[in-house]
Amino acid sequence: MTAEVMSGVILGQAEHSQLAGAVVSGLSLGTIYALLAMGFVIIFKATQVVNFAHGALATVGAFITAGVAVELNFPGRFLDVHPLFGWSISVMTALVLSALMGIILERIFLRPMVGEDLFSVAIVTLGMNVILMTIVTDYIGPDPRSMADPWGDAVADLGFVIIAHTEIAQFIVAVALVLLVAAFFRSRTGIAMRATAFDQEAARAQGIKVGAIFAIAWAIGAVLATVGGIFGSVYPRRVGVYSDTALLVFRAFPAIILGGLDSVVGAVIGGLSVGVAEALAGSYLNHPWFGTGFSGIVPYLLMVGVLFIRPYGIFGTEEIRRV
Amino acid sequence: MLEVSNLEVVYNDVVLVLRGISLEARQGQIVALLGANGAGKTTTARAITGLLDVHEGDITKGAIRFEGEDITHTLPSDRVRKGISQVMEGRRIFAELTVDENLAAGGYVNRDRSLMHTAHDRVMTLFPPLAGRRSQVAGYMSGGEQQMLAIGRALMQTPKLMILDEPSLGLAPLLVQRIADIIVEINRQGTAVLLIEQNAHMALSIANHGYVMENGKMVMDGVAEKLQADEDIQEFYLGLHAGQRKSFREVKHYKRRKRWLS
């Protein structure tokens, strides 16, 4: 960190608004939750699988990124380019590998379960989670793997608030991904996916290959999880991939349920609101009465509160049942 | 064009639903398949379009040939690509999608953009009510409009053979007539039609040929006019009575007639 930035941080401290700081860090946390929630919701909606291995997907994805960028040093070992450009290529490569991982996992573990009930399939994903986490924990070992991102801990001082370069990158990437997903759902394949989500048999009658749609949904889910995992493993979060990066998804669960489990828009809004709520609580509720780590349970409190008022989540489809 | 021969279908490995049925749909014709509930009409449609596996059904005997090619065990998507489209029973439109998105989903196998445009224009001219609702969510439309959308969705595949499963189900008489007119028009434009119906009156009024199913067997088939004139058909499917009471011993004589072929 340069001297100017350091002094900026220290001198500017008084003028920085606590609220703006909490909101920015909440939004940055929220985008990670939103990315994880979006992938989870897409998989759930398109394939009717409650994916308890989503945390493992995020961890393995981030681990693959670290592997490509650091261990393999790709593309750095072949060409000497601007670090940001080089790292982008590493990430792209890792994303392709993650998508493949998603497709393979679906094919091996979940395709045989098509038509089984929701709970059996959920148990299969729990098993998948155990397998993936065992393998990846074994590889990571006690030392976290660095993401080797080009930003490090650099920050920008906007006057009223300090924002990390990683957070700026994260906002840009998250917005781009949300727009991409929105555009995807208007495309030929995206419409086919929504049709499949609504009525698999009718979709098959139109000549839609439901298996291919499942594979695409898992690829998208794995890619979004990986991006979430990457941004969850750089400054200002815990730097590096730990074997417990997967816990991020457990904190994203309130976001998923808050949004309504089957709504992509809900996932984004749920993610952001949970992130902001958590950061605001962390920043303001520091009275000793609350103890430490109270912010960690705020997402769950928010979830319970919302479910009291809207049992299907904010954007969830209401299930209408005849009594 | 479509030949089904001695088809046997079993559900869950035990329930024998089709007991060796045969039927044929010829180019340019409307063929009606009649029968009461549970006769096996929908199962026949599923077997032809390849959607039996969802219902744990299996073809254990017989063959389905389309344009001379054996398609008995091919994928549903291949059959759609070859030109067999199905309008499913109960419409089964994608209620959360808009009209245009439903049509796009129907044209999924059709990668050719200009062909898609032609198909879309054709649907819009055939179904003027849909043209005004292109971006409306399909689930909020009336039953008749939904049925039109279901037929339009199948038309997006520019089919050679269209299988309609109970298109008149739950529609008002006036709408049933309208759907019948549309089926005739689609047939006139060069698509063969296999019309599965309980509304025998409507089906036989537009069909060239008819088949009657009972308990998984074909019990009768013939030219539509001949079936319409048949006493049993009149009594049991058209609801026409000769006037005098009949002894039950005399009814449904065709069931007892042994049939060697088909």
Coordinates of C-alpha atoms in Angstrom, one line a residue:
Chain A
M1 CA 0.0 0.0 0.0
T2 CA 1.4 3.4 -1.0
A3 CA 2.0 6.2 1.5
E4 CA -0.6 8.5 -0.1
V5 CA -3.4 5.9 0.3
M6 CA -2.3 5.2 3.8
S7 CA -2.4 8.8 4.8
G8 CA -5.7 9.2 2.9
V9 CA -7.2 6.5 5.0
I10 CA -6.0 8.0 8.2
L11 CA -6.6 11.6 7.4
G12 CA -10.0 11.0 5.8
Q13 CA -11.2 8.9 8.6
A14 CA -13.3 11.6 10.2
E15 CA -15.1 12.6 7.0
H16 CA -16.0 9.1 6.0
S17 CA -19.6 8.3 6.6
Q18 CA -20.1 5.2 8.7
L19 CA -23.4 4.6 7.0
A20 CA -22.0 4.8 3.5
G21 CA -19.1 2.5 4.5
A22 CA -21.4 -0.1 6.0
V23 CA -23.7 0.1 2.9
V24 CA -20.8 -0.3 0.5
S25 CA -19.3 -3.3 2.4
G26 CA -22.8 -4.7 2.7
L27 CA -23.4 -4.4 -1.0
S28 CA -20.1 -6.0 -1.7
L29 CA -20.9 -8.9 0.6
G30 CA -24.4 -8.9 -0.9
T31 CA -23.2 -9.4 -4.5
I32 CA -21.3 -12.5 -3.4
Y33 CA -24.5 -13.8 -1.7
A34 CA -26.5 -12.8 -4.8
L35 CA -24.1 -14.7 -7.2
L36 CA -24.2 -17.8 -5.1
A37 CA -28.0 -17.5 -4.6
M38 CA -28.6 -17.0 -8.4
G39 CA -26.7 -20.2 -9.3
F40 CA -28.6 -22.1 -6.6
V41 CA -31.9 -20.8 -7.8
I42 CA -31.2 -21.5 -11.5
I43 CA -30.2 -25.1 -10.7
F44 CA -33.3 -25.5 -8.5
K45 CA -35.7 -24.0 -11.0
A46 CA -34.4 -25.7 -14.1
T47 CA -33.7 -29.2 -12.6
Q48 CA -35.8 -29.4 -9.4
V49 CA -32.6 -30.1 -7.4
V50 CA -32.0 -28.5 -4.0
N51 CA -28.2 -28.3 -4.3
F52 CA -26.6 -28.7 -0.9
A53 CA -23.3 -29.0 -2.7
H54 CA -23.4 -25.4 -3.9
G55 CA -20.8 -24.4 -1.3
A56 CA -18.5 -27.2 -2.5
L57 CA -19.0 -25.9 -6.1
A58 CA -17.9 -22.4 -4.9
T59 CA -14.9 -23.8 -3.0
V60 CA -13.8 -26.1 -5.7
G61 CA -14.3 -23.4 -8.3
A62 CA -12.2 -20.9 -6.3
F63 CA -9.6 -23.7 -5.8
I64 CA -9.4 -24.4 -9.5
T65 CA -8.9 -20.6 -10.1
A66 CA -6.0 -20.6 -7.6
G67 CA -4.6 -23.7 -9.3
V68 CA -4.8 -22.2 -12.8
A69 CA -3.5 -18.7 -11.7
V70 CA -0.8 -19.8 -9.3
E71 CA 0.2 -23.4 -9.5
L72 CA -0.1 -23.7 -13.3
N73 CA 0.8 -20.0 -13.7
F74 CA -1.4 -19.9 -16.7
P75 CA -1.2 -17.8 -18.9
G76 CA 1.7 -16.1 -17.1
R77 CA 4.2 -18.8 -18.0
F78 CA 3.5 -18.4 -21.7
L79 CA 3.0 -14.7 -22.2
D80 CA 3.9 -11.5 -20.4
V81 CA 0.8 -9.3 -20.3
H82 CA -0.8 -6.8 -18.0
P83 CA -1.5 -8.6 -14.7
L84 CA -5.2 -7.8 -15.0
F85 CA -5.5 -9.2 -18.5
G86 CA -3.5 -12.3 -17.5
W87 CA -5.6 -12.9 -14.4
S88 CA -8.8 -12.5 -16.4
I89 CA -7.6 -15.3 -18.7
S90 CA -6.8 -17.5 -15.7
V91 CA -10.3 -16.8 -14.4
M92 CA -11.9 -17.5 -17.7
T93 CA -10.0 -20.8 -17.9
A94 CA -11.1 -21.7 -14.4
L95 CA -14.7 -20.8 -15.2
V96 CA -14.7 -23.2 -18.2
L97 CA -13.3 -25.9 -16.0
S98 CA -15.9 -25.2 -13.4
A99 CA -18.7 -25.4 -16.0
L100 CA -17.3 -28.7 -17.1
M101 CA -17.3 -29.8 -13.5
G102 CA -20.9 -28.9 -13.1
I103 CA -21.9 -30.8 -16.2
I104 CA -20.0 -33.9 -15.2
L105 CA -21.4 -33.8 -11.6
E106 CA -24.9 -33.5 -13.0
R107 CA -24.3 -36.4 -15.4
I108 CA -22.8 -38.7 -12.8
F109 CA -24.8 -38.0 -9.7
L110 CA -28.0 -36.4 -10.6
R111 CA -29.1 -37.7 -14.0
P112 CA -29.8 -41.2 -12.6
M113 CA -32.0 -39.5 -10.0
V114 CA -34.3 -37.8 -12.5
G115 CA -37.9 -38.4 -11.4
E116 CA -37.0 -39.3 -7.8
D117 CA -38.5 -37.1 -5.1
L118 CA -37.0 -33.8 -4.0
F119 CA -35.6 -35.2 -0.7
S120 CA -33.8 -38.2 -2.1
V121 CA -32.1 -35.9 -4.7
A122 CA -31.2 -33.4 -2.0
I123 CA -29.5 -36.2 0.0
V124 CA -27.5 -37.1 -3.1
T125 CA -26.3 -33.6 -3.3
L126 CA -25.3 -33.7 0.4
G127 CA -23.2 -36.8 -0.4
M128 CA -21.8 -35.0 -3.4
N129 CA -20.9 -32.2 -1.1
V130 CA -19.0 -34.5 1.3
I131 CA -17.1 -36.1 -1.6
L132 CA -16.1 -32.8 -3.1
M133 CA -15.2 -31.2 0.2
T134 CA -13.1 -34.2 1.2
I135 CA -11.1 -34.0 -2.0
V136 CA -10.6 -30.3 -2.0
T137 CA -9.8 -30.1 1.7
D138 CA -7.2 -32.7 1.2
Y139 CA -5.6 -30.7 -1.6
I140 CA -5.8 -27.3 0.1
G141 CA -4.4 -28.6 3.4
P142 CA -3.8 -26.2 6.3
D143 CA -2.5 -23.3 4.1
P144 CA -5.0 -21.3 2.1
R145 CA -4.4 -20.8 -1.6
S146 CA -3.9 -17.3 -2.9
M147 CA -6.2 -16.1 -5.7
A148 CA -3.2 -14.1 -7.1
D149 CA -5.7 -11.4 -8.1
P150 CA -4.1 -8.2 -9.5
W151 CA -5.7 -5.8 -7.0
G152 CA -4.4 -7.1 -3.7
D153 CA -5.5 -4.8 -0.9
A154 CA -5.5 -1.5 -2.9
V155 CA -8.3 0.9 -2.0
A156 CA -9.9 3.9 -3.6
D157 CA -10.9 6.9 -1.5
L158 CA -14.1 8.5 -2.8
G159 CA -14.1 11.1 -0.1
F160 CA -17.2 9.9 1.8
V161 CA -16.3 6.3 1.6
I162 CA -13.3 4.0 1.0
I163 CA -13.8 1.2 -1.4
A164 CA -11.4 -1.7 -2.2
H165 CA -10.4 -2.2 -5.8
T166 CA -11.6 -5.8 -5.5
E167 CA -15.0 -4.5 -4.5
I168 CA -15.2 -2.2 -7.6
A169 CA -14.3 -5.2 -9.8
Q170 CA -16.8 -7.3 -8.0
F171 CA -19.7 -4.8 -8.6
I172 CA -18.8 -4.6 -12.3
V173 CA -18.6 -8.3 -12.7
A174 CA -21.8 -9.0 -10.7
V175 CA -23.8 -6.4 -12.7
A176 CA -22.4 -7.9 -15.9
L177 CA -23.3 -11.4 -14.9
V178 CA -26.9 -10.4 -13.8
L179 CA -27.4 -8.7 -17.2
L180 CA -26.0 -11.8 -18.9
V181 CA -28.3 -14.1 -17.0
A182 CA -31.2 -11.9 -17.8
A183 CA -30.3 -11.9 -21.5
F184 CA -29.8 -15.6 -21.4
F185 CA -33.4 -16.2 -20.3
R186 CA -34.6 -14.3 -23.3
S187 CA -32.5 -16.4 -25.7
R188 CA -33.6 -19.6 -27.5
T189 CA -31.9 -21.8 -25.0
G190 CA -33.0 -19.7 -22.1
I191 CA -36.7 -19.8 -23.1
A192 CA -36.3 -23.6 -23.5
M193 CA -34.9 -23.7 -20.0
R194 CA -37.9 -21.8 -18.6
A195 CA -40.2 -24.0 -20.5
T196 CA -38.5 -27.1 -19.1
A197 CA -38.7 -25.6 -15.6
F198 CA -42.4 -25.1 -16.0
D199 CA -43.4 -28.4 -17.5
Q200 CA -40.7 -31.0 -18.4
E201 CA -43.0 -33.3 -20.4
A202 CA -44.5 -30.5 -22.5
A203 CA -41.0 -29.2 -23.1
R204 CA -40.0 -32.7 -24.3
A205 CA -43.0 -32.7 -26.6
Q206 CA -41.6 -29.6 -28.3
G207 CA -38.4 -31.4 -29.0
I208 CA -36.4 -29.7 -26.2
K209 CA -33.7 -32.0 -24.9
V210 CA -34.3 -31.8 -21.2
G211 CA -31.0 -33.5 -20.4
A212 CA -29.1 -30.8 -22.3
I213 CA -31.0 -28.1 -20.4
F214 CA -30.0 -29.8 -17.1
A215 CA -26.4 -29.8 -18.2
I216 CA -26.6 -26.1 -19.1
A217 CA -28.3 -25.2 -15.8
W218 CA -25.5 -26.9 -13.9
A219 CA -22.8 -25.3 -15.9
I220 CA -24.3 -21.8 -15.2
G221 CA -24.8 -22.7 -11.5
A222 CA -21.2 -23.8 -11.2
V223 CA -19.8 -20.8 -13.0
L224 CA -21.8 -18.4 -10.8
A225 CA -20.8 -20.3 -7.7
T226 CA -17.1 -20.1 -8.8
V227 CA -17.3 -16.3 -9.3
G228 CA -18.9 -16.0 -5.9
G229 CA -16.2 -18.2 -4.4
I230 CA -13.4 -16.2 -6.0
F231 CA -14.7 -12.9 -4.7
G232 CA -15.3 -14.5 -1.3
S233 CA -11.6 -15.4 -1.3
V234 CA -10.0 -12.0 -1.9
Y235 CA -9.5 -8.8 0.1
P236 CA -11.5 -7.5 2.0
R237 CA -12.9 -10.9 2.8
R238 CA -10.7 -13.7 4.0
V239 CA -7.8 -13.7 1.6
G240 CA -7.3 -17.1 -0.1
V241 CA -9.3 -20.2 -0.5
Y242 CA -9.8 -22.1 2.8
S243 CA -11.5 -25.4 3.0
D244 CA -14.3 -23.6 4.8
T245 CA -15.0 -21.1 2.0
A246 CA -18.1 -23.3 1.5
L247 CA -19.6 -21.8 4.6
L248 CA -20.3 -18.7 2.5
V249 CA -23.1 -20.5 0.9
F250 CA -24.7 -21.3 4.3
R251 CA -24.8 -17.6 4.8
A252 CA -26.3 -17.2 1.4
F253 CA -29.1 -19.6 2.2
P254 CA -31.2 -16.9 3.9
A255 CA -30.8 -14.8 0.8
I256 CA -32.1 -17.7 -1.3
I257 CA -35.1 -18.4 0.9
L258 CA -35.8 -14.7 1.4
G259 CA -35.9 -14.2 -2.4
G260 CA -38.3 -17.2 -2.7
L261 CA -36.2 -20.2 -3.7
D262 CA -37.4 -20.2 -7.3
S263 CA -36.9 -16.6 -8.4
V264 CA -33.7 -15.3 -9.9
V265 CA -34.7 -11.7 -9.3
G266 CA -35.5 -12.7 -5.7
A267 CA -32.0 -14.2 -5.4
V268 CA -30.3 -11.0 -6.4
I269 CA -32.5 -8.8 -4.2
G270 CA -32.3 -11.3 -1.3
G271 CA -28.6 -11.4 -1.6
L272 CA -28.1 -7.7 -1.6
S273 CA -30.5 -7.1 1.3
V274 CA -29.0 -9.8 3.4
G275 CA -25.5 -8.5 2.7
V276 CA -26.5 -4.9 3.6
A277 CA -28.3 -6.0 6.7
E278 CA -25.4 -8.0 7.9
A279 CA -22.9 -5.1 7.4
L280 CA -25.2 -2.6 9.0
A281 CA -25.6 -4.8 12.0
G282 CA -21.8 -5.3 12.1
S283 CA -21.3 -1.6 12.0
Y284 CA -23.9 -0.3 14.3
L285 CA -24.9 -3.1 16.7
N286 CA -21.6 -3.1 18.6
H287 CA -23.0 -2.5 22.0
P288 CA -21.5 -5.0 24.4
W289 CA -25.0 -6.2 25.1
F290 CA -25.1 -7.9 21.6
G291 CA -21.8 -9.6 22.1
T292 CA -19.4 -10.3 19.2
G293 CA -20.5 -11.8 15.9
F294 CA -24.1 -10.7 16.2
S295 CA -24.0 -9.6 12.6
G296 CA -23.6 -13.3 11.7
I297 CA -27.1 -14.2 12.8
V298 CA -28.8 -11.1 11.2
P299 CA -29.4 -12.8 7.9
Y300 CA -31.3 -15.6 9.6
L301 CA -33.3 -13.2 11.7
L302 CA -34.2 -11.3 8.5
M303 CA -35.1 -14.6 6.9
V304 CA -37.4 -15.6 9.7
G305 CA -39.0 -12.1 9.8
V306 CA -39.7 -12.2 6.1
L307 CA -41.1 -15.7 6.2
F308 CA -43.5 -14.6 8.9
I309 CA -45.0 -12.1 6.5
R310 CA -44.5 -13.9 3.2
P311 CA -44.1 -17.6 3.7
Y312 CA -43.1 -18.1 0.0
G313 CA -40.4 -15.5 0.1
I314 CA -40.5 -12.0 -1.4
F315 CA -40.6 -13.2 -5.1
G316 CA -41.5 -16.9 -4.6
T317 CA -44.3 -18.6 -6.4
E318 CA -47.2 -19.2 -4.1
E319 CA -48.2 -22.8 -3.9
I320 CA -52.0 -23.0 -4.2
R321 CA -53.4 -26.1 -2.6
R322 CA -56.9 -27.2 -2.3
V323 CA -57.8 -28.1 1.3
Chain B
M1 CA -47.0 -41.8 -43.7
L2 CA -47.4 -43.0 -40.2
E3 CA -47.9 -46.7 -39.6
V4 CA -48.4 -48.2 -36.2
S5 CA -48.4 -52.0 -36.3
N6 CA -49.4 -54.4 -33.5
L7 CA -48.2 -52.0 -30.8
E8 CA -48.2 -53.2 -27.3
V9 CA -47.5 -50.8 -24.4
V10 CA -47.0 -51.8 -20.8
Y11 CA -46.9 -49.3 -17.9
N12 CA -44.8 -50.0 -14.9
D13 CA -43.8 -53.4 -16.4
V14 CA -47.2 -54.8 -15.4
V15 CA -50.2 -52.9 -16.8
L16 CA -50.9 -53.8 -20.3
V17 CA -52.5 -50.7 -21.8
L18 CA -52.3 -51.2 -25.6
R19 CA -52.9 -54.8 -26.7
G20 CA -51.6 -54.8 -30.2
I21 CA -53.1 -51.9 -32.0
S22 CA -52.5 -50.9 -35.6
L23 CA -53.4 -47.7 -37.3
E24 CA -52.3 -45.7 -40.3
A25 CA -52.3 -41.9 -41.1
R26 CA -51.9 -41.0 -44.7
Q27 CA -50.6 -37.9 -46.3
G28 CA -53.1 -35.2 -46.6
Q29 CA -55.7 -36.9 -44.4
I30 CA -57.4 -36.3 -41.1
V31 CA -57.6 -39.5 -39.2
A32 CA -59.8 -39.6 -36.1
L33 CA -59.0 -41.9 -33.1
L34 CA -62.1 -42.3 -31.0
G35 CA -62.7 -44.1 -27.7
A36 CA -63.9 -43.6 -24.1
N37 CA -61.8 -42.7 -21.1
G38 CA -59.0 -45.2 -20.5
A39 CA -59.2 -46.8 -23.9
G40 CA -55.6 -46.0 -24.6
K41 CA -55.9 -43.1 -26.9
T42 CA -53.4 -40.9 -25.1
T43 CA -51.0 -43.8 -24.6
T44 CA -51.1 -44.2 -28.4
A45 CA -50.2 -40.6 -28.8
R46 CA -47.4 -40.9 -26.2
A47 CA -46.0 -44.0 -28.0
I48 CA -45.9 -42.1 -31.3
T49 CA -44.2 -39.1 -29.9
G50 CA -41.8 -41.0 -27.6
L51 CA -43.1 -39.6 -24.3
L52 CA -43.9 -42.9 -22.7
D53 CA -40.8 -43.1 -20.5
V54 CA -41.9 -40.2 -18.3
H55 CA -44.9 -42.3 -17.4
E56 CA -42.9 -45.5 -16.9
G57 CA -44.4 -46.9 -20.1
D58 CA -42.6 -49.3 -22.5
I59 CA -43.3 -50.5 -26.0
T60 CA -43.0 -54.3 -25.6
K61 CA -44.1 -55.3 -29.1
G62 CA -44.8 -53.8 -32.5
A63 CA -43.4 -51.0 -34.4
I64 CA -44.0 -47.4 -35.4
R65 CA -42.9 -46.3 -38.8
F66 CA -42.9 -42.7 -40.0
E67 CA -42.3 -42.1 -43.7
G68 CA -40.9 -45.6 -44.0
E69 CA -38.4 -45.2 -41.2
D70 CA -38.6 -47.2 -37.9
I71 CA -39.0 -44.7 -35.1
T72 CA -40.2 -47.0 -32.4
H73 CA -37.3 -46.3 -30.0
T74 CA -36.0 -42.9 -31.1
L75 CA -35.7 -39.8 -29.0
P76 CA -38.7 -37.5 -28.8
S77 CA -36.6 -34.6 -30.1
D78 CA -35.7 -36.6 -33.2
R79 CA -39.3 -37.3 -33.9
V80 CA -40.2 -33.7 -33.7
R81 CA -37.4 -32.9 -36.1
K82 CA -38.7 -35.5 -38.5
G83 CA -42.0 -33.8 -38.5
I84 CA -44.3 -35.3 -35.9
S85 CA -45.8 -32.6 -33.6
Q86 CA -48.1 -33.1 -30.7
V87 CA -50.8 -30.9 -29.1
M88 CA -51.0 -32.4 -25.7
E89 CA -54.1 -33.2 -23.8
G90 CA -55.1 -30.4 -21.5
R91 CA -53.2 -27.9 -23.6
R92 CA -50.1 -27.8 -21.4
I93 CA -49.0 -24.4 -22.5
F94 CA -46.1 -22.8 -20.6
A95 CA -48.3 -20.6 -18.4
E96 CA -45.5 -18.4 -17.0
L97 CA -44.2 -17.5 -20.4
T98 CA -45.6 -15.0 -22.8
V99 CA -47.4 -16.0 -26.0
D100 CA -44.3 -15.3 -28.2
E101 CA -42.0 -17.2 -25.8
N102 CA -44.4 -20.2 -25.9
L103 CA -44.2 -20.1 -29.7
A104 CA -40.4 -19.7 -29.5
A105 CA -40.2 -22.8 -27.2
G106 CA -42.4 -24.6 -29.8
G107 CA -39.9 -23.7 -32.5
Y108 CA -36.9 -24.8 -30.5
V109 CA -35.9 -27.5 -32.9
N110 CA -36.2 -25.0 -35.8
R111 CA -32.9 -23.3 -36.0
D112 CA -33.6 -21.6 -39.3
R113 CA -34.6 -18.0 -38.6
S114 CA -36.5 -17.3 -41.8
L115 CA -38.4 -20.6 -41.4
M116 CA -39.3 -19.5 -37.8
H117 CA -40.6 -16.2 -39.2
T118 CA -42.8 -17.9 -41.7
A119 CA -44.1 -20.3 -39.1
H120 CA -44.7 -17.4 -36.7
D121 CA -46.6 -15.4 -39.4
R122 CA -48.7 -18.5 -40.2
V123 CA -49.7 -18.9 -36.6
M124 CA -50.6 -15.2 -36.4
T125 CA -52.8 -15.4 -39.5
L126 CA -54.5 -18.6 -38.4
F127 CA -55.1 -17.3 -34.9
P128 CA -55.9 -13.6 -35.0
P129 CA -56.7 -13.5 -31.2
L130 CA -53.1 -14.4 -30.5
A131 CA -51.7 -11.6 -32.6
G132 CA -53.0 -9.0 -30.2
R133 CA -51.5 -10.8 -27.2
R134 CA -48.0 -11.6 -28.2
S135 CA -46.4 -10.3 -25.1
Q136 CA -49.1 -11.3 -22.7
V137 CA -48.4 -14.0 -20.1
A138 CA -50.1 -17.2 -21.5
G139 CA -51.6 -18.4 -18.3
Y140 CA -54.0 -15.5 -18.1
M141 CA -55.7 -16.2 -21.4
S142 CA -59.0 -17.9 -21.9
G143 CA -59.3 -21.7 -22.5
G144 CA -60.0 -21.2 -26.2
E145 CA -57.0 -18.9 -26.7
Q146 CA -54.8 -21.3 -24.7
Q147 CA -55.9 -24.1 -27.0
M148 CA -55.1 -22.0 -30.0
L149 CA -51.7 -21.2 -28.5
A150 CA -51.1 -25.0 -28.0
I151 CA -51.9 -25.7 -31.6
G152 CA -49.8 -22.7 -32.7
R153 CA -46.9 -23.9 -30.7
A154 CA -47.0 -27.2 -32.5
L155 CA -47.3 -25.4 -35.8
M156 CA -44.0 -23.7 -35.1
Q157 CA -42.3 -27.0 -35.7
T158 CA -43.7 -27.0 -39.3
P159 CA -45.0 -30.6 -38.8
K160 CA -45.8 -33.1 -41.5
L161 CA -48.1 -34.9 -39.0
M162 CA -49.9 -33.2 -36.2
I163 CA -51.3 -35.3 -33.4
L164 CA -54.0 -33.5 -31.5
D165 CA -55.0 -35.0 -28.2
E166 CA -58.5 -33.9 -27.1
P167 CA -58.4 -30.4 -28.5
S168 CA -62.1 -29.9 -27.8
L169 CA -61.7 -30.7 -24.1
G170 CA -63.4 -28.1 -21.9
L171 CA -64.3 -25.7 -24.7
A172 CA -67.7 -24.2 -25.4
P173 CA -69.5 -25.7 -28.5
L174 CA -68.9 -22.5 -30.6
L175 CA -65.1 -22.8 -29.8
V176 CA -65.1 -26.5 -30.6
Q177 CA -66.5 -25.7 -34.0
R178 CA -63.8 -23.0 -34.4
I179 CA -61.0 -25.4 -33.5
A180 CA -62.5 -28.0 -35.9
D181 CA -62.3 -25.3 -38.7
I182 CA -58.7 -24.6 -37.8
I183 CA -57.8 -28.3 -37.9
V184 CA -59.4 -28.5 -41.4
E185 CA -57.4 -25.4 -42.5
I186 CA -54.1 -26.8 -41.2
N187 CA -54.8 -30.1 -43.0
R188 CA -55.6 -28.2 -46.2
Q189 CA -52.3 -26.4 -45.9
G190 CA -50.6 -29.8 -46.2
T191 CA -50.3 -31.3 -42.7
A192 CA -51.7 -34.7 -42.0
V193 CA -53.7 -34.9 -38.8
L194 CA -54.2 -37.6 -36.2
L195 CA -57.2 -36.3 -34.2
I196 CA -57.7 -38.0 -30.8
E197 CA -61.2 -37.2 -29.5
Q198 CA -64.0 -38.1 -27.3
N199 CA -66.2 -35.7 -29.2
A200 CA -66.9 -38.2 -31.9
H201 CA -69.4 -36.0 -33.6
M202 CA -66.9 -33.2 -34.2
A203 CA -64.1 -35.6 -35.1
L204 CA -66.0 -37.7 -37.6
S205 CA -67.5 -34.5 -39.2
I206 CA -64.0 -33.4 -40.3
A207 CA -62.1 -36.7 -40.6
N208 CA -61.5 -38.9 -43.7
H209 CA -60.9 -42.0 -41.7
G210 CA -61.7 -43.1 -38.2
Y211 CA -60.6 -45.7 -35.7
V212 CA -62.4 -46.8 -32.6
M213 CA -60.5 -48.0 -29.5
E214 CA -61.8 -49.9 -26.5
N215 CA -59.7 -51.3 -23.7
G216 CA -56.5 -51.0 -25.6
K217 CA -57.7 -52.6 -28.8
M218 CA -58.9 -51.3 -32.1
V219 CA -62.5 -52.5 -32.3
M220 CA -63.5 -50.8 -35.5
D221 CA -62.1 -48.7 -38.3
G222 CA -63.4 -47.3 -41.6
V223 CA -64.1 -44.3 -43.7
A224 CA -65.6 -41.5 -41.6
E225 CA -69.0 -41.5 -43.4
K226 CA -69.3 -45.2 -42.8
L227 CA -68.5 -44.9 -39.1
Q228 CA -71.0 -42.1 -38.8
A229 CA -73.6 -44.3 -40.3
D230 CA -72.8 -47.2 -38.1
E231 CA -75.5 -48.0 -35.6
D232 CA -73.2 -48.8 -32.7
I233 CA -71.1 -45.7 -33.2
Q234 CA -74.4 -43.7 -33.4
E235 CA -75.6 -45.1 -30.1
F236 CA -72.4 -45.1 -28.1
Y237 CA -70.4 -42.3 -29.4
L238 CA -72.8 -39.9 -31.1
G239 CA -75.6 -40.3 -28.6
L240 CA -78.2 -41.0 -31.2
H241 CA -81.0 -43.5 -30.4
A242 CA -83.1 -45.4 -32.9
G243 CA -86.0 -44.8 -30.5
Q244 CA -86.8 -48.3 -29.2
R245 CA -85.2 -50.0 -26.3
K246 CA -82.5 -52.5 -27.0
S247 CA -81.5 -55.7 -25.4
F248 CA -78.0 -55.6 -24.0
R249 CA -77.4 -58.9 -25.7
E250 CA -77.5 -57.1 -29.0
V251 CA -75.3 -54.2 -28.3
K252 CA -71.6 -53.8 -29.2
H253 CA -71.6 -56.9 -31.5
Y254 CA -68.3 -55.8 -33.0
K255 CA -66.5 -56.5 -29.7
R256 CA -67.2 -60.1 -30.1
R257 CA -66.1 -60.2 -33.7
K258 CA -62.7 -61.9 -34.0
R259 CA -60.2 -59.8 -35.8
W260 CA -57.1 -61.4 -37.1
L261 CA -55.4 -58.4 -38.6
S262 CA -54.8 -55.2 -36.6

